[in-house]
XYZ file of C-alpha atoms in Angstrom:
477
model
C 75.097 121.128 84.781
C 74.370 124.783 85.566
C 74.368 125.703 81.866
C 71.902 122.908 81.026
C 69.665 123.916 83.938
C 69.639 127.496 82.613
C 68.659 126.303 79.127
C 65.838 124.129 80.439
C 64.632 126.901 82.740
C 64.384 129.318 79.825
C 62.303 126.838 77.809
C 59.745 125.956 80.478
C 57.193 128.412 79.039
C 56.845 126.080 76.056
C 55.005 123.632 78.262
C 51.684 124.077 80.003
C 51.510 123.496 83.765
C 51.602 119.741 84.263
C 52.975 119.245 80.752
C 55.643 116.624 80.226
C 59.196 117.621 79.332
C 61.282 115.632 76.824
C 62.681 112.378 78.105
C 66.128 112.192 79.613
C 67.351 110.287 76.579
C 66.058 113.022 74.275
C 67.784 115.682 76.367
C 71.057 113.715 76.301
C 70.942 113.514 72.506
C 69.850 117.114 71.989
C 72.368 118.792 74.252
C 75.152 116.177 73.872
C 75.667 115.778 77.609
C 75.825 112.780 79.912
C 72.757 111.243 81.590
C 74.240 112.309 84.939
C 74.307 115.951 83.804
C 70.662 115.739 82.709
C 69.667 114.135 86.007
C 71.420 116.827 88.034
C 69.928 119.652 85.952
C 66.407 118.286 86.418
C 67.077 117.828 90.138
C 68.113 121.504 90.337
C 64.876 122.618 88.660
C 62.894 120.331 90.946
C 64.600 121.886 93.972
C 63.528 125.313 92.670
C 59.941 124.104 92.399
C 59.869 124.537 88.612
C 59.505 120.885 87.632
C 58.195 117.718 89.207
C 59.933 114.398 88.560
C 58.038 111.110 88.775
C 60.036 107.868 88.747
C 59.234 105.885 85.650
C 57.109 108.661 84.170
C 59.526 111.539 83.530
C 59.687 115.240 84.355
C 56.746 117.650 84.213
C 56.400 121.409 84.486
C 55.209 122.219 87.990
C 51.774 123.669 88.434
C 51.514 127.165 89.927
C 51.824 127.155 93.664
C 48.716 128.081 95.606
C 48.567 131.572 97.011
C 50.158 131.526 100.434
C 48.411 132.869 103.465
C 49.511 136.302 104.696
C 52.545 136.238 106.938
C 51.985 136.725 110.621
C 53.307 139.647 112.644
C 56.657 138.595 114.117
C 57.764 142.095 115.120
C 57.238 141.200 118.789
C 60.342 138.994 118.577
C 62.623 142.033 118.314
C 61.676 142.961 121.873
C 61.858 139.395 123.166
C 65.286 138.692 121.664
C 66.832 141.951 122.835
C 65.331 142.050 126.320
C 67.922 141.704 129.072
C 66.879 140.899 132.587
C 69.777 142.704 134.244
C 71.496 145.933 133.302
C 74.974 144.595 133.998
C 74.718 141.652 131.628
C 76.493 141.643 128.283
C 73.833 141.494 125.536
C 74.124 138.310 123.526
C 74.185 138.700 119.767
C 74.814 136.138 117.080
C 76.680 137.621 114.134
C 77.648 134.809 111.769
C 78.744 136.996 108.852
C 82.431 136.335 109.436
C 81.752 132.591 109.208
C 79.260 132.548 106.341
C 81.744 134.317 104.047
C 83.871 131.152 104.105
C 80.901 128.767 103.979
C 78.864 130.443 101.236
C 79.171 129.052 97.713
C 79.912 131.904 95.279
C 77.872 132.316 92.086
C 78.901 130.284 89.017
C 81.960 131.676 87.283
C 83.300 133.423 90.387
C 86.779 132.411 91.548
C 86.522 131.217 95.146
C 89.354 132.846 97.062
C 87.041 132.911 100.105
C 86.735 129.173 100.783
C 87.829 127.619 104.037
C 87.992 123.990 102.899
C 89.887 121.907 100.367
C 88.665 121.880 96.782
C 86.887 118.576 95.965
C 89.887 117.577 93.834
C 92.046 117.688 96.992
C 89.624 115.873 99.269
C 90.211 112.134 99.768
C 86.730 111.297 98.502
C 87.526 107.727 97.472
C 89.327 106.970 100.726
C 86.475 108.523 102.713
C 83.861 106.516 100.829
C 85.759 103.280 101.304
C 86.336 104.036 104.983
C 82.654 104.756 105.523
C 81.672 101.558 103.717
C 84.029 99.465 105.840
C 82.879 101.267 108.980
C 79.258 100.441 108.241
C 80.091 96.734 108.266
C 81.859 96.813 111.629
C 80.038 94.936 114.412
C 77.950 97.396 116.385
C 78.741 100.245 114.001
C 75.188 101.589 114.195
C 74.860 101.246 117.934
C 75.305 103.853 120.627
C 78.966 104.824 121.130
C 80.556 105.743 124.455
C 79.716 109.352 125.258
C 83.408 110.287 125.330
C 84.060 108.643 121.963
C 85.397 105.295 120.772
C 88.417 104.250 122.884
C 90.524 103.414 119.817
C 89.864 106.830 118.253
C 90.620 108.630 121.506
C 93.872 106.669 121.714
C 94.815 107.695 118.154
C 94.151 111.356 118.877
C 96.149 111.134 122.116
C 99.161 109.737 120.220
C 99.001 112.564 117.672
C 99.051 115.140 120.485
C 101.936 113.454 122.315
C 103.603 114.551 125.517
C 102.043 111.844 127.630
C 98.444 112.857 126.855
C 96.373 109.720 127.327
C 93.171 108.458 125.747
C 91.331 109.106 129.023
C 92.065 112.829 128.577
C 90.494 113.041 125.098
C 86.863 113.566 124.095
C 85.678 113.036 120.526
C 83.768 116.090 119.354
C 81.747 116.981 116.249
C 84.298 119.267 114.586
C 86.440 122.154 115.726
C 83.638 124.701 115.890
C 81.643 122.509 118.265
C 84.727 121.823 120.381
C 85.545 125.533 120.689
C 81.940 126.225 121.677
C 82.126 123.585 124.396
C 85.458 124.915 125.660
C 84.348 128.538 125.949
C 81.085 127.567 127.640
C 83.002 125.442 130.123
C 85.722 127.949 130.959
C 84.047 131.364 131.100
C 80.675 132.540 132.468
C 78.538 135.042 130.519
C 79.905 138.555 130.830
C 83.495 137.439 131.415
C 86.418 138.678 129.326
C 88.233 136.209 127.067
C 91.614 137.051 125.577
C 91.969 136.427 121.838
C 94.686 136.899 119.273
C 94.363 139.959 117.068
C 93.578 139.272 114.301
C 91.904 135.908 114.837
C 89.355 133.413 113.506
C 85.912 135.091 113.154
C 84.081 131.898 114.030
C 85.645 131.899 117.468
C 84.706 135.551 117.991
C 81.142 134.671 117.020
C 81.108 131.834 119.565
C 82.371 134.119 122.320
C 79.905 136.910 121.619
C 76.929 134.574 121.292
C 77.824 133.200 124.744
C 77.853 136.714 126.200
C 81.637 136.836 126.547
C 83.804 139.915 125.901
C 86.666 139.238 123.460
C 89.766 141.273 124.362
C 92.441 141.501 121.620
C 96.114 140.666 122.122
C 98.247 141.580 119.071
C 100.050 138.959 116.989
C 103.260 139.511 115.021
C 105.319 137.261 112.740
C 106.266 135.066 115.741
C 102.762 134.672 117.127
C 101.145 136.308 120.125
C 103.307 138.853 121.966
C 103.892 137.522 125.514
C 104.418 140.912 127.181
C 101.061 142.147 125.840
C 99.409 138.882 126.867
C 100.620 139.396 130.435
C 99.372 142.991 130.373
C 95.951 141.845 129.134
C 95.609 139.238 131.898
C 96.462 141.834 134.538
C 94.160 144.505 133.102
C 91.094 142.308 132.585
C 91.312 139.501 135.110
C 90.525 137.085 132.260
C 90.796 133.363 132.893
C 90.865 132.196 129.249
C 93.145 132.864 126.285
C 92.274 131.373 122.868
C 95.108 130.964 120.374
C 96.240 129.157 117.235
C 99.970 128.536 117.775
C 100.470 126.763 114.427
C 99.776 128.533 111.105
C 97.521 131.054 112.771
C 94.334 132.151 111.020
C 94.599 134.578 109.289
C 98.285 135.605 109.548
C 99.830 132.142 109.090
C 102.251 132.835 111.964
C 103.805 130.040 114.031
C 104.369 130.717 117.721
C 108.150 131.064 118.145
C 109.919 128.439 120.310
C 111.019 131.089 122.815
C 107.425 132.227 123.278
C 105.802 128.829 123.815
C 106.950 128.420 127.393
C 106.306 132.097 128.106
C 102.659 131.822 127.047
C 102.108 128.793 129.289
C 103.917 130.424 132.219
C 101.954 133.669 131.911
C 98.637 131.823 131.770
C 99.585 129.586 134.697
C 100.525 132.583 136.849
C 97.212 134.234 135.948
C 95.308 131.088 136.943
C 93.987 130.918 133.387
C 93.393 128.337 130.659
C 94.846 128.412 127.149
C 92.490 127.060 124.501
C 94.750 125.748 121.732
C 92.974 125.610 118.363
C 95.299 123.302 116.398
C 93.130 123.474 113.307
C 95.533 122.910 110.372
C 98.333 120.733 111.725
C 97.561 118.252 108.942
C 97.785 120.943 106.261
C 101.511 121.641 106.564
C 103.149 122.419 103.220
C 105.801 120.242 101.672
C 108.553 122.677 102.671
C 107.354 123.196 106.269
C 110.034 121.092 107.940
C 109.495 119.507 111.379
C 106.479 120.960 113.157
C 106.489 122.074 116.805
C 104.510 119.872 119.137
C 101.086 121.024 120.283
C 101.238 123.238 123.371
C 99.264 120.540 125.178
C 102.219 118.168 124.777
C 104.398 120.478 126.902
C 101.806 121.189 129.583
C 101.754 118.821 132.568
C 99.704 121.246 134.690
C 96.445 121.210 132.719
C 96.691 124.801 131.496
C 95.941 123.872 127.868
C 92.608 122.743 126.489
C 93.480 121.310 123.082
C 91.268 121.242 119.984
C 92.465 119.250 116.947
C 90.210 118.344 114.037
C 90.299 116.036 111.006
C 87.886 118.219 109.043
C 90.260 120.658 107.319
C 92.377 117.830 105.916
C 89.447 115.765 104.660
C 86.019 117.237 103.948
C 83.739 119.870 105.490
C 81.248 117.082 106.193
C 83.778 114.880 108.019
C 83.305 116.534 111.377
C 85.459 114.551 113.799
C 87.634 116.323 116.339
C 89.615 115.834 119.548
C 88.960 117.936 122.633
C 91.704 117.186 125.169
C 92.298 118.444 128.708
C 93.830 117.410 132.007
C 92.368 117.726 135.460
C 88.895 118.575 136.786
C 88.070 120.711 133.731
C 87.775 117.541 131.650
C 84.613 116.520 133.489
C 83.023 119.907 132.879
C 83.879 119.715 129.184
C 82.427 116.229 129.007
C 79.214 117.250 130.768
C 78.588 120.238 128.505
C 79.309 118.227 125.355
C 76.926 115.458 126.430
C 74.175 117.954 127.201
C 74.632 119.706 123.857
C 75.106 116.796 121.436
C 74.960 113.466 123.341
C 77.794 112.017 121.189
C 79.349 112.014 117.733
C 77.555 109.466 115.501
C 79.315 106.127 115.773
C 79.505 105.431 112.007
C 81.468 108.657 111.598
C 83.870 107.703 114.387
C 84.301 104.212 112.931
C 84.977 105.756 109.518
C 87.616 108.039 111.062
C 89.373 104.982 112.517
C 89.235 103.233 109.152
C 90.597 106.291 107.359
C 93.546 107.147 109.625
C 94.514 103.463 109.819
C 94.585 102.969 106.056
C 97.583 103.373 103.684
C 95.542 106.016 101.864
C 95.822 108.454 104.795
C 99.587 109.205 104.688
C 99.443 109.250 100.873
C 96.670 111.820 101.021
C 98.577 114.034 103.456
C 101.687 113.926 101.234
C 99.620 114.832 98.176
C 97.933 117.744 99.938
C 101.253 119.009 101.329
C 102.763 119.147 97.837
C 99.677 120.660 96.225
C 99.220 123.373 98.857
C 102.857 124.395 98.511
C 102.451 124.647 94.732
C 99.263 126.679 95.057
C 100.764 128.978 97.676
C 103.746 129.634 95.425
C 101.484 130.206 92.403
C 99.376 132.745 94.284
C 102.392 134.480 95.805
C 104.082 134.832 92.415
C 100.913 136.075 90.737
C 100.311 138.672 93.441
C 103.859 140.000 93.254
C 103.619 140.240 89.472
C 100.153 141.744 89.071
C 99.316 143.356 92.419
C 102.541 144.742 93.910
C 100.518 147.392 95.785
C 99.215 144.733 98.199
C 101.544 143.942 101.091
C 102.208 140.295 101.925
C 104.034 140.423 105.283
C 104.338 136.651 105.760
C 104.379 133.608 103.489
C 103.168 130.666 105.589
C 104.464 127.110 105.338
C 101.103 125.633 106.285
C 97.405 126.310 106.041
C 95.433 127.392 103.009
C 95.475 131.180 102.713
C 97.458 134.415 102.493
C 96.849 137.540 104.590
C 97.293 140.792 102.679
C 97.360 144.392 103.811
C 95.703 146.902 101.504
C 97.317 150.310 100.884
C 96.522 153.020 103.419
C 93.284 154.786 102.609
C 91.702 151.811 100.845
C 88.092 151.115 101.761
C 88.057 147.416 102.523
C 84.352 146.946 101.783
C 84.678 148.787 98.472
C 87.611 146.594 97.452
C 85.720 143.416 98.374
C 82.675 144.535 96.395
C 84.798 145.497 93.387
C 86.501 142.098 93.519
C 83.149 140.339 93.407
C 82.088 142.438 90.425
C 85.320 141.365 88.748
C 84.460 137.717 89.440
C 86.448 136.979 92.609
C 85.063 136.140 96.065
C 87.487 136.959 98.864
C 87.314 137.414 102.621
C 87.415 140.948 104.088
C 89.736 141.477 107.030
C 87.441 143.403 109.374
C 85.667 140.337 110.895
C 89.050 139.002 112.082
C 89.484 141.852 114.569
C 87.618 142.027 117.874
C 88.315 145.773 118.069
C 89.262 148.471 115.569
C 91.658 147.075 112.936
C 94.989 148.833 112.379
C 94.524 148.784 108.596
C 92.443 147.304 105.796
C 93.173 143.638 105.026
C 91.864 140.788 102.911
C 92.402 137.049 103.122
C 92.866 134.990 99.960
C 92.430 131.224 100.062
C 94.298 129.052 97.572
C 92.820 125.720 98.679
C 89.209 126.044 97.515
C 90.007 126.615 93.814
C 90.683 124.017 91.132
C 94.403 124.728 90.744
C 97.190 127.072 89.662
C 95.406 128.132 86.470
C 92.355 129.334 88.389
C 94.608 131.109 90.891
C 96.294 133.006 88.067
C 92.923 133.951 86.582
C 91.594 135.112 89.938
C 94.595 137.350 90.581
C 94.302 138.744 87.043
C 90.684 139.698 87.773
C 91.692 141.346 91.042
C 93.746 143.822 89.051
C 90.473 145.451 87.967
C 89.338 145.741 91.592
C 92.651 147.406 92.501
C 92.423 149.836 89.610
C 88.926 150.795 90.728
C 89.416 151.181 94.477
C 93.038 151.737 95.523
C 93.708 155.380 96.485
C 96.670 155.852 94.139
C 94.602 154.665 91.194
C 91.511 156.691 92.113
C 93.499 159.937 92.055
C 94.888 159.442 88.554
C-alpha cells in the first residue's frame, strides 16, 4: 500500500487541481494490485489532503488549500503553565517521551524493536471481532453499565487474581495506564514521594511526575526489588506508596523471588504504605515459564496491595479492559476518582471481554502466544549472542515481550539509538526507565512487535552497523 501511495503521489502533477485520477479498476490493472490496496492508497492520499474521493464519482486531485490566517501569539501560555502558586510545591511536568517511543509507528522499512504490543499476526483479531459482534447483540449491550463494571466481568477478574479476592473488590478500568493513574491519584497527594523500582516502566514515571509526585528509586536485581533497600527507602522518605511489577518486570524481566514476596508486603505494612502491583503481562508467559506465582494481592488479607491486571497486552492495544482491585476503605476512593475521571468503561467493550474470555478461542490464543513468544525470544537471544557479543544480556526472561541489554561502558546511549535508526532499527533507549541517574547505558529490544524470527534476525544484523559506529572499542580502531 505504501509503495502504491508513493507512486500515485509522485504522479499527481500530471493532473490539474480538481482533475480526475484514473479509476480504481484502471489502477488495479496498471499496478497489478488488489482493489483493497488501491482503496487504502487513495485513502492515505486523501488523509494527506492531496486527493479528494467522491463516492460513485472517483478520486480527484485536491485544489490548493486557501492561505491560512496568521497564527496567534501563544507565548503567554509558557508563563501560565509554569506558574506555581506556592514555592514548596513540586512543579508538574508532563514528559511523555518514554511512552511515545513504544507507541510511535516507525517509518516504513524500519524493524520495530521498540513496540510494546503484539504484532497484528499475534493478536486474536478474529476472536476479538467475533466477540464484539456477539457482544453487540446482547440485551442492553449499548446501555449504561454499572459504574464499577459488569458483575460477571468483575467476578472473572477476581477469580484470575485468586486468594479470596471477590468481585466486590474489583473495578473495571480502561486499561492499565488509566488504572495506574487512578491508583497514584488516590494514594498520594501532590508533592509526596512514591517509591518505584529502578529501572521501571516510563509510563508510570510519567504518571507520577504529571501528578506532582516525586519518584524515588529502589534498585532491582535478578530476583526483583531488594527488600533491605525498600525498607531503607521507606524510612528515609516517609513514602506511603511503592509501585512494582513482581512478574516479568519491565524492563528487566525479573520475577520477584518467593522469599522476597512476603518481605515486601511486611515492609510496606510496617511502613503503613500501599503496594501498587502492576501485573501487566501475566498472560504473556512463555511456553517454558512453568507455574507462575500468584499475584501479590492473592496473599494479602490486610489490603496492602492495590492490584492492576489488564487484558490489553495479550489482545490488542485498542482492547483497553483492566481490573483495579483493592480491599478496605481505599476501594471507595479508587472508585470515586475513576468515576470522576471516566464515568465507566464502555459497556460494549466489557461485554466483548466477557465473550472473549469465555470462548474456546481464548485459551487457544494464549497457548499460541506462549509458544510464539518463546520462539521469538530464543531467536533474538541467539542472534544477539552471535552478532553482538559486546552487548550484555544479564537475564533471559520466561515471560513478557522484550530483552534488556547493557551497552559497553563508555557507550553514548543516544548515539547508539540514533545509529540504530539510521541502520533501519527502532529500539527503546534505557534512560527513560530510570527515575534518577542510570548506572550504565541500556537499551530495550522488543521481539513481539515484529513479524517473526526472520525479521528479528534482520534487525539484529542491522544493529551490527550501529555497534561498529558507536561502541567505544570500535571507535578507537
